[in-house]
Tab-separated table of C-alpha atoms in Angstrom:
chain	number	residue	atom	x	y	z
A	6	MET	CA	0.000	0.000	0.000
A	7	LEU	CA	2.973	2.320	0.494
A	8	ARG	CA	3.854	2.004	-3.190
A	9	CYS	CA	0.238	2.670	-4.156
A	10	GLY	CA	0.287	5.830	-2.067
A	11	GLN	CA	3.449	6.904	-3.869
A	12	MET	CA	1.752	6.295	-7.212
A	13	MET	CA	-1.263	8.433	-6.345
A	14	LEU	CA	0.913	11.246	-5.002
A	15	ALA	CA	3.200	11.091	-8.052
A	16	GLN	CA	0.164	11.513	-10.303
A	17	ALA	CA	-0.865	14.573	-8.274
A	18	LEU	CA	2.608	16.085	-8.706
A	19	ILE	CA	2.516	15.383	-12.454
A	20	CYS	CA	-0.797	17.251	-12.663
A	21	ARG	CA	0.608	20.068	-10.567
A	22	HIS	CA	3.819	20.670	-12.548
A	23	LEU	CA	3.301	19.136	-16.010
A	24	GLY	CA	-0.467	19.173	-16.454
A	25	ARG	CA	-3.060	16.415	-16.552
A	26	ASP	CA	-2.632	15.907	-20.296
A	27	TRP	CA	1.099	15.180	-20.041
A	28	GLN	CA	2.157	11.713	-21.216
A	29	TRP	CA	5.447	9.913	-20.845
A	30	GLU	CA	7.287	8.853	-23.998
A	31	LYS	CA	10.240	6.509	-23.882
A	32	HIS	CA	13.618	8.092	-24.737
A	33	LYS	CA	12.047	11.540	-25.013
A	34	LYS	CA	13.798	14.344	-23.165
A	35	GLN	CA	11.715	15.456	-20.208
A	36	PRO	CA	11.642	18.812	-18.406
A	37	GLU	CA	13.573	19.383	-15.184
A	38	GLU	CA	10.352	19.359	-13.150
A	39	TYR	CA	9.759	15.766	-14.227
A	40	HIS	CA	13.145	14.575	-12.984
A	41	ARG	CA	12.695	16.541	-9.797
A	42	ILE	CA	9.416	14.714	-9.181
A	43	LEU	CA	11.155	11.373	-9.703
A	44	ARG	CA	13.853	12.303	-7.219
A	45	CYS	CA	11.173	12.765	-4.554
A	46	PHE	CA	10.408	9.026	-4.750
A	47	LEU	CA	13.848	7.432	-5.041
A	48	ASP	CA	14.489	4.604	-2.574
A	49	ARG	CA	16.810	6.658	-0.422
A	50	LYS	CA	16.211	7.887	3.094
A	51	ASP	CA	17.032	11.485	2.100
A	52	CYS	CA	14.178	11.676	-0.457
A	53	CYS	CA	11.013	13.248	0.890
A	54	TYR	CA	8.527	10.568	-0.277
A	55	SER	CA	10.816	7.538	-0.276
A	56	ILE	CA	9.665	4.193	1.073
A	57	HIS	CA	11.960	4.883	4.034
A	58	GLN	CA	10.228	8.143	4.922
A	59	MET	CA	6.753	6.673	4.558
A	60	ALA	CA	7.537	3.641	6.697
A	61	GLN	CA	9.189	5.791	9.346
A	62	MET	CA	6.290	8.249	9.453
A	63	GLY	CA	3.951	5.279	9.816
A	64	VAL	CA	5.466	4.669	13.242
A	65	GLY	CA	3.631	7.793	14.355
A	66	GLU	CA	0.439	6.128	13.141
A	67	GLY	CA	1.049	3.090	15.337
A	68	LYS	CA	2.447	0.987	12.485
A	69	SER	CA	5.736	-0.804	13.010
A	70	ILE	CA	8.247	-0.972	10.161
A	71	GLY	CA	7.112	-3.751	7.839
A	72	GLU	CA	3.543	-3.828	9.158
A	73	TRP	CA	0.592	-3.651	6.755
A	74	PHE	CA	-0.663	-0.134	5.966
A	75	GLY	CA	-4.304	0.402	5.085
A	76	PRO	CA	-5.537	3.184	2.757
A	77	ASN	CA	-6.348	5.527	5.658
A	78	THR	CA	-2.912	5.096	7.235
A	79	VAL	CA	-1.193	5.833	3.926
A	80	ALA	CA	-3.324	8.966	3.552
A	81	GLN	CA	-2.311	10.181	7.020
A	82	VAL	CA	1.358	9.517	6.256
A	83	LEU	CA	1.216	11.510	3.006
A	84	LYS	CA	-0.507	14.394	4.792
A	85	LYS	CA	2.283	14.620	7.353
A	86	LEU	CA	5.176	14.173	4.922
A	87	ALA	CA	3.773	16.919	2.681
A	88	LEU	CA	4.389	19.439	5.470
A	89	PHE	CA	8.131	19.021	4.888
A	90	ASP	CA	7.874	19.392	1.094
A	91	GLU	CA	8.274	23.091	0.358
A	92	TRP	CA	8.879	22.703	-3.377
A	93	ASN	CA	5.552	21.076	-4.242
A	94	SER	CA	3.692	23.025	-1.546
A	95	LEU	CA	0.631	20.778	-1.478
A	96	ALA	CA	-2.285	21.110	0.894
A	97	VAL	CA	-3.237	17.535	1.775
A	98	TYR	CA	-6.713	17.128	3.246
A	99	VAL	CA	-7.793	13.733	4.562
A	100	SER	CA	-11.506	13.570	5.315
A	101	MET	CA	-12.746	12.422	8.706
A	102	ASP	CA	-15.900	10.425	9.456
A	103	ASN	CA	-16.772	10.185	5.742
A	104	THR	CA	-17.247	13.961	5.658
A	105	VAL	CA	-15.577	16.574	3.448
A	106	VAL	CA	-15.846	20.092	4.907
A	107	ILE	CA	-15.626	22.848	2.291
A	108	GLU	CA	-14.920	25.578	4.845
A	109	ASP	CA	-11.943	23.692	6.288
A	110	ILE	CA	-10.435	22.977	2.881
A	111	LYS	CA	-10.617	26.595	1.772
A	112	LYS	CA	-9.149	27.738	5.060
A	113	MET	CA	-6.242	25.339	4.563
A	114	CYS	CA	-5.632	26.103	0.886
A	115	TRP	CA	-5.748	29.887	1.103
A	116	SER	CA	-2.421	30.584	2.739
A	117	PRO	CA	-1.947	34.043	4.291
A	118	PRO	CA	0.828	36.376	3.120
A	119	GLN	CA	4.091	35.893	4.952
A	120	GLY	CA	4.125	37.783	8.227
A	121	SER	CA	0.323	37.977	8.388
A	122	SER	CA	-1.394	35.870	11.015
A	123	THR	CA	-4.778	37.572	11.286
A	124	ALA	CA	-5.551	37.059	7.613
A	125	HIS	CA	-5.417	33.288	7.912
A	126	SER	CA	-8.964	32.635	9.049
A	127	THR	CA	-10.785	35.416	7.226
A	128	ALA	CA	-8.928	36.328	4.044
A	129	TYR	CA	-10.420	33.533	1.972
A	130	LEU	CA	-13.957	34.601	2.925
A	131	HIS	CA	-13.502	38.102	1.492
A	132	ARG	CA	-11.380	37.524	-1.575
A	133	SER	CA	-14.371	37.706	-3.952
A	134	ALA	CA	-14.899	41.314	-2.901
A	135	LEU	CA	-11.234	42.222	-2.877
A	136	GLY	CA	-10.376	40.543	-6.167
A	137	ARG	CA	-7.765	37.890	-6.853
A	138	ASN	CA	-4.125	38.609	-7.445
A	139	LYS	CA	-2.557	36.581	-10.227
A	140	ASN	CA	1.053	35.793	-10.914
A	141	THR	CA	2.713	35.907	-14.325
A	142	ALA	CA	1.594	32.366	-15.075
A	143	GLY	CA	-2.033	33.374	-14.636
A	144	PHE	CA	-2.758	31.323	-11.519
A	145	CYS	CA	-4.305	32.730	-8.374
A	146	THR	CA	-1.709	33.450	-5.734
A	147	GLY	CA	-2.267	32.140	-2.237
A	148	TRP	CA	-4.198	28.992	-3.177
A	149	LYS	CA	-2.157	25.901	-2.412
A	150	PRO	CA	-2.828	23.007	-4.809
A	151	LEU	CA	-5.079	20.516	-3.044
A	152	LEU	CA	-4.617	16.785	-2.706
A	153	LEU	CA	-7.937	15.554	-1.345
A	154	ILE	CA	-8.050	11.997	0.011
A	155	ILE	CA	-11.303	10.430	1.214
A	156	PRO	CA	-10.859	7.147	3.150
A	157	LEU	CA	-14.022	5.063	3.007
A	158	ARG	CA	-15.421	1.797	4.278
A	159	LEU	CA	-17.900	0.599	1.652
A	160	GLY	CA	-19.101	-2.473	3.503
A	161	ILE	CA	-18.161	-4.903	6.263
A	162	ASN	CA	-16.449	-7.878	4.643
A	163	HIS	CA	-17.437	-7.124	1.044
A	164	ILE	CA	-18.300	-3.983	-0.870
A	165	ASN	CA	-21.971	-3.031	-0.608
A	166	PRO	CA	-23.434	-2.993	-4.166
A	167	VAL	CA	-25.336	0.206	-3.372
A	168	TYR	CA	-22.051	2.148	-3.549
A	169	ILE	CA	-20.809	0.809	-6.892
A	170	ASP	CA	-22.355	3.433	-9.183
A	171	ALA	CA	-21.143	6.323	-7.018
A	172	PHE	CA	-17.674	4.759	-6.776
A	173	LYS	CA	-17.437	4.529	-10.565
A	174	GLU	CA	-18.674	8.104	-10.980
A	175	CYS	CA	-15.627	9.335	-9.067
A	176	PHE	CA	-13.302	8.043	-11.800
A	177	LYS	CA	-15.142	10.178	-14.375
A	178	MET	CA	-14.375	13.445	-12.592
A	179	PRO	CA	-11.582	15.525	-14.174
A	180	GLN	CA	-10.007	15.963	-10.729
A	181	SER	CA	-9.780	12.213	-10.088
A	182	LEU	CA	-6.505	10.596	-9.050
A	183	GLY	CA	-8.062	7.146	-8.798
A	184	ALA	CA	-8.304	5.122	-5.611
A	185	LEU	CA	-6.163	3.170	-3.172
A	186	GLY	CA	-7.419	-0.275	-2.253
A	187	GLY	CA	-7.170	-3.877	-3.307
A	188	LYS	CA	-8.196	-7.249	-2.043
A	189	PRO	CA	-6.929	-9.374	0.872
A	190	ASN	CA	-3.112	-9.399	0.941
A	191	ASN	CA	-2.873	-7.330	-2.252
A	192	ALA	CA	-2.727	-3.542	-2.592
A	193	TYR	CA	-3.607	-1.919	-5.911
A	194	TYR	CA	-3.811	1.565	-7.395
A	195	PHE	CA	-7.131	1.840	-9.259
A	196	ILE	CA	-7.159	4.257	-12.188
A	197	GLY	CA	-10.491	3.613	-13.915
A	198	PHE	CA	-13.181	1.107	-14.772
A	199	LEU	CA	-14.662	-0.761	-17.735
A	200	GLY	CA	-18.178	-2.004	-17.217
A	201	ASN	CA	-18.163	-3.896	-13.921
A	202	GLU	CA	-14.391	-4.267	-13.861
A	203	LEU	CA	-11.858	-1.956	-12.230
A	204	ILE	CA	-8.603	-1.086	-14.021
A	205	TYR	CA	-5.588	-1.074	-11.731
A	206	LEU	CA	-1.810	-0.918	-11.541
A	207	ASP	CA	-0.050	-3.525	-9.416
A	208	PRO	CA	3.134	-2.379	-7.624
A	209	HIS	CA	4.156	-5.929	-6.693
A	210	THR	CA	6.927	-6.183	-9.264
A	211	THR	CA	10.577	-6.479	-8.317
A	212	GLN	CA	12.612	-3.684	-9.890
A	213	SER	CA	16.314	-2.898	-9.972
A	214	PHE	CA	17.447	-0.078	-7.676
A	215	VAL	CA	17.448	3.295	-9.444
A	216	ASP	CA	19.397	6.368	-8.391
A	217	SER	CA	19.835	9.798	-9.923
A	218	GLU	CA	22.655	10.423	-12.372
A	219	GLU	CA	25.383	13.007	-11.849
A	220	ASN	CA	23.447	15.503	-13.989
A	221	GLY	CA	20.327	15.059	-11.843
A	222	THR	CA	18.347	12.961	-14.327
A	223	VAL	CA	16.837	9.586	-13.441
A	224	ASP	CA	16.662	6.389	-15.474
A	225	ASP	CA	12.892	6.437	-15.524
A	226	GLU	CA	11.877	3.356	-17.497
A	227	SER	CA	10.963	1.299	-14.421
A	228	PHE	CA	8.794	4.153	-13.120
A	229	HIS	CA	6.270	3.621	-15.912
A	230	CYS	CA	3.941	0.799	-16.876
A	231	GLN	CA	5.511	-1.402	-19.558
A	232	GLN	CA	2.429	-3.555	-20.076
A	233	ALA	CA	-1.340	-3.213	-20.131
A	234	PRO	CA	-2.996	-2.516	-16.753
A	235	HIS	CA	-4.814	-5.320	-14.947
A	236	ARG	CA	-8.546	-5.686	-14.385
A	237	MET	CA	-10.659	-7.191	-11.617
A	238	LYS	CA	-14.356	-7.558	-10.838
A	239	ILE	CA	-15.527	-4.633	-8.757
A	240	MET	CA	-17.331	-6.970	-6.336
A	241	ASN	CA	-13.953	-8.510	-5.453
A	242	LEU	CA	-12.764	-5.152	-4.103
A	243	ASP	CA	-11.963	-4.959	-0.409
A	244	PRO	CA	-14.403	-2.442	1.153
A	245	SER	CA	-11.591	-0.346	2.668
A	246	VAL	CA	-10.555	2.213	0.028
A	247	ALA	CA	-9.370	5.808	-0.303
A	248	LEU	CA	-10.447	8.090	-3.138
A	249	GLY	CA	-7.980	10.703	-4.398
A	250	PHE	CA	-8.602	14.032	-6.132
A	251	PHE	CA	-6.329	16.889	-7.192
A	252	CYS	CA	-7.476	20.513	-7.456
A	253	LYS	CA	-4.764	22.840	-8.718
A	254	GLU	CA	-6.889	25.951	-8.359
A	255	GLU	CA	-9.923	26.940	-6.341
A	256	CYS	CA	-12.135	26.752	-9.426
A	257	ASP	CA	-11.165	23.078	-9.778
A	258	PHE	CA	-12.318	22.415	-6.223
A	259	ASP	CA	-15.562	24.352	-6.732
A	260	ASN	CA	-16.213	22.304	-9.871
A	261	TRP	CA	-15.524	19.099	-7.935
A	262	CYS	CA	-18.047	20.122	-5.270
A	263	SER	CA	-20.674	20.741	-7.953
A	264	LEU	CA	-20.036	17.348	-9.551
A	265	VAL	CA	-20.291	15.588	-6.206
A	266	GLN	CA	-23.615	17.277	-5.463
A	267	LYS	CA	-24.955	16.465	-8.922
A	268	GLU	CA	-23.601	12.994	-9.635
A	269	ILE	CA	-23.175	11.364	-6.224
A	270	LEU	CA	-25.110	12.936	-3.352
A	271	LYS	CA	-28.443	13.696	-5.020
A	272	GLN	CA	-28.768	10.264	-6.617
A	273	GLN	CA	-27.827	8.063	-3.673
A	274	SER	CA	-30.124	7.018	-0.842
A	275	LEU	CA	-27.135	5.622	1.065
A	276	ARG	CA	-24.372	8.159	0.543
A	277	MET	CA	-20.777	7.106	0.046
A	278	PHE	CA	-19.589	10.260	1.831
A	279	GLU	CA	-20.944	13.660	2.876
A	280	LEU	CA	-20.014	17.096	1.536
A	281	VAL	CA	-20.871	19.939	3.928
A	282	GLN	CA	-20.263	23.677	3.758
A	283	LYS	CA	-19.568	24.456	7.421
A	284	HIS	CA	-17.383	22.811	10.027
A	285	PRO	CA	-19.614	20.579	12.216
A	286	PRO	CA	-20.104	22.340	15.576
A	287	HIS	CA	-19.604	19.132	17.573
A	288	TRP	CA	-16.146	18.573	16.054
A	289	PRO	CA	-12.979	20.042	17.553
A	290	PRO	CA	-11.975	23.353	15.921
A	291	PHE	CA	-10.154	22.931	12.615
A	292	VAL	CA	-6.534	24.073	12.671
A	293	PRO	CA	-4.695	23.909	9.322
A	294	PRO	CA	-1.677	21.614	9.711
A	295	SER	CA	1.719	23.281	9.838
A	296	LYS	CA	5.282	22.063	9.710
A	297	PRO	CA	6.495	21.033	13.178
A	298	GLU	CA	9.271	23.106	14.699
A	299	VAL	CA	12.102	20.649	14.176
A	300	THR	CA	15.508	20.950	12.551
A	301	THR	CA	14.700	18.806	9.538
A	302	THR	CA	13.576	19.177	5.952
A	303	GLY	CA	11.738	16.980	3.516
A	304	ALA	CA	15.103	15.733	2.258
A	305	GLU	CA	16.176	14.263	5.607
A	306	LEU	CA	15.110	11.145	7.428
A	307	ILE	CA	12.416	12.115	9.892
A	308	GLU	CA	13.095	10.551	13.278
A	309	SER	CA	10.944	10.209	16.390
A	310	THR	CA	7.623	10.823	14.663
A	311	ASP	CA	5.794	10.251	17.936
A	312	LYS	CA	7.168	13.605	19.054
A	313	LEU	CA	6.098	15.427	15.906
A	314	PHE	CA	2.443	14.493	15.699
A	315	GLU	CA	-0.229	13.093	17.923
A	316	LEU	CA	-1.229	9.549	17.171
A	317	GLU	CA	-4.191	9.398	14.800
A	318	GLU	CA	-7.066	7.197	15.807
A	319	GLU	CA	-7.469	3.931	13.942
A	320	PHE	CA	-9.967	3.895	11.115
A	321	GLU	CA	-13.228	2.509	12.412
A	322	ILE	CA	-15.778	0.403	10.562
A	323	LEU	CA	-18.901	2.444	9.959
A	324	SER	CA	-22.429	1.111	10.028
A	325	VAL	CA	-23.860	0.429	6.581
């Protein structure tokens, strides 16, 4: 599941830096941003999203090195590692209790200007009246690209058929990054569907160790699929999954909210997840995550994770 989490995050970074329409071509020269993305995932402890960093951060989630990670645990690990990644500057939101809170996401994604603390909680509420500043590339300044992960339990021992249509609808959304999941003892990265079959990539392939060259490039052939993706019956899916979405700009997130309301929530008697405007009053106050005050960066091995973050509660089975 760690590799699957890397695959979903890598796709988000591709969308962020190279665009969703970018495609890899063998032996074609790639831009520097592409090689920089690859270097984030090299199997070295000084790479910010390496298998070493993810396994070590999992200790803070109550997972020993080598222990099985579920989709929710991987999502929590990515959220915490992203705080040390200043180059990509992602806002990673992991939903809680099957609920996505629009207010919390916008509070997290609209970063205040440096040196301004009072603007943090209110600036995003008034920007429509004040107007939006744009940089030379034409993107709104202040909005941090959003990686939205929604851990779900779609049944007890097997997926509940009532969720299948809504689950498939998520793959159709332009913001979709697919889903993390699998079946017993196998973790897969799901990227689409065909009829009643899910299309997935399987990370369980032994590869030769790859390191960066002296000029900073990476031999990237093993990072890409060399054969057709696999397929499996959707009813064979383990009910524990995590949906992923990427919203580069606020308009992408607003469009995602509209699609969810139209295609998923209004047509389902038993909803796969909830989308609410305001922070639930019975929840603890939402505080956007920030980088812990430690002398480390995303390019160093993070030690003693139990001191950096409070232990997240285990994912609980919900009534269906």
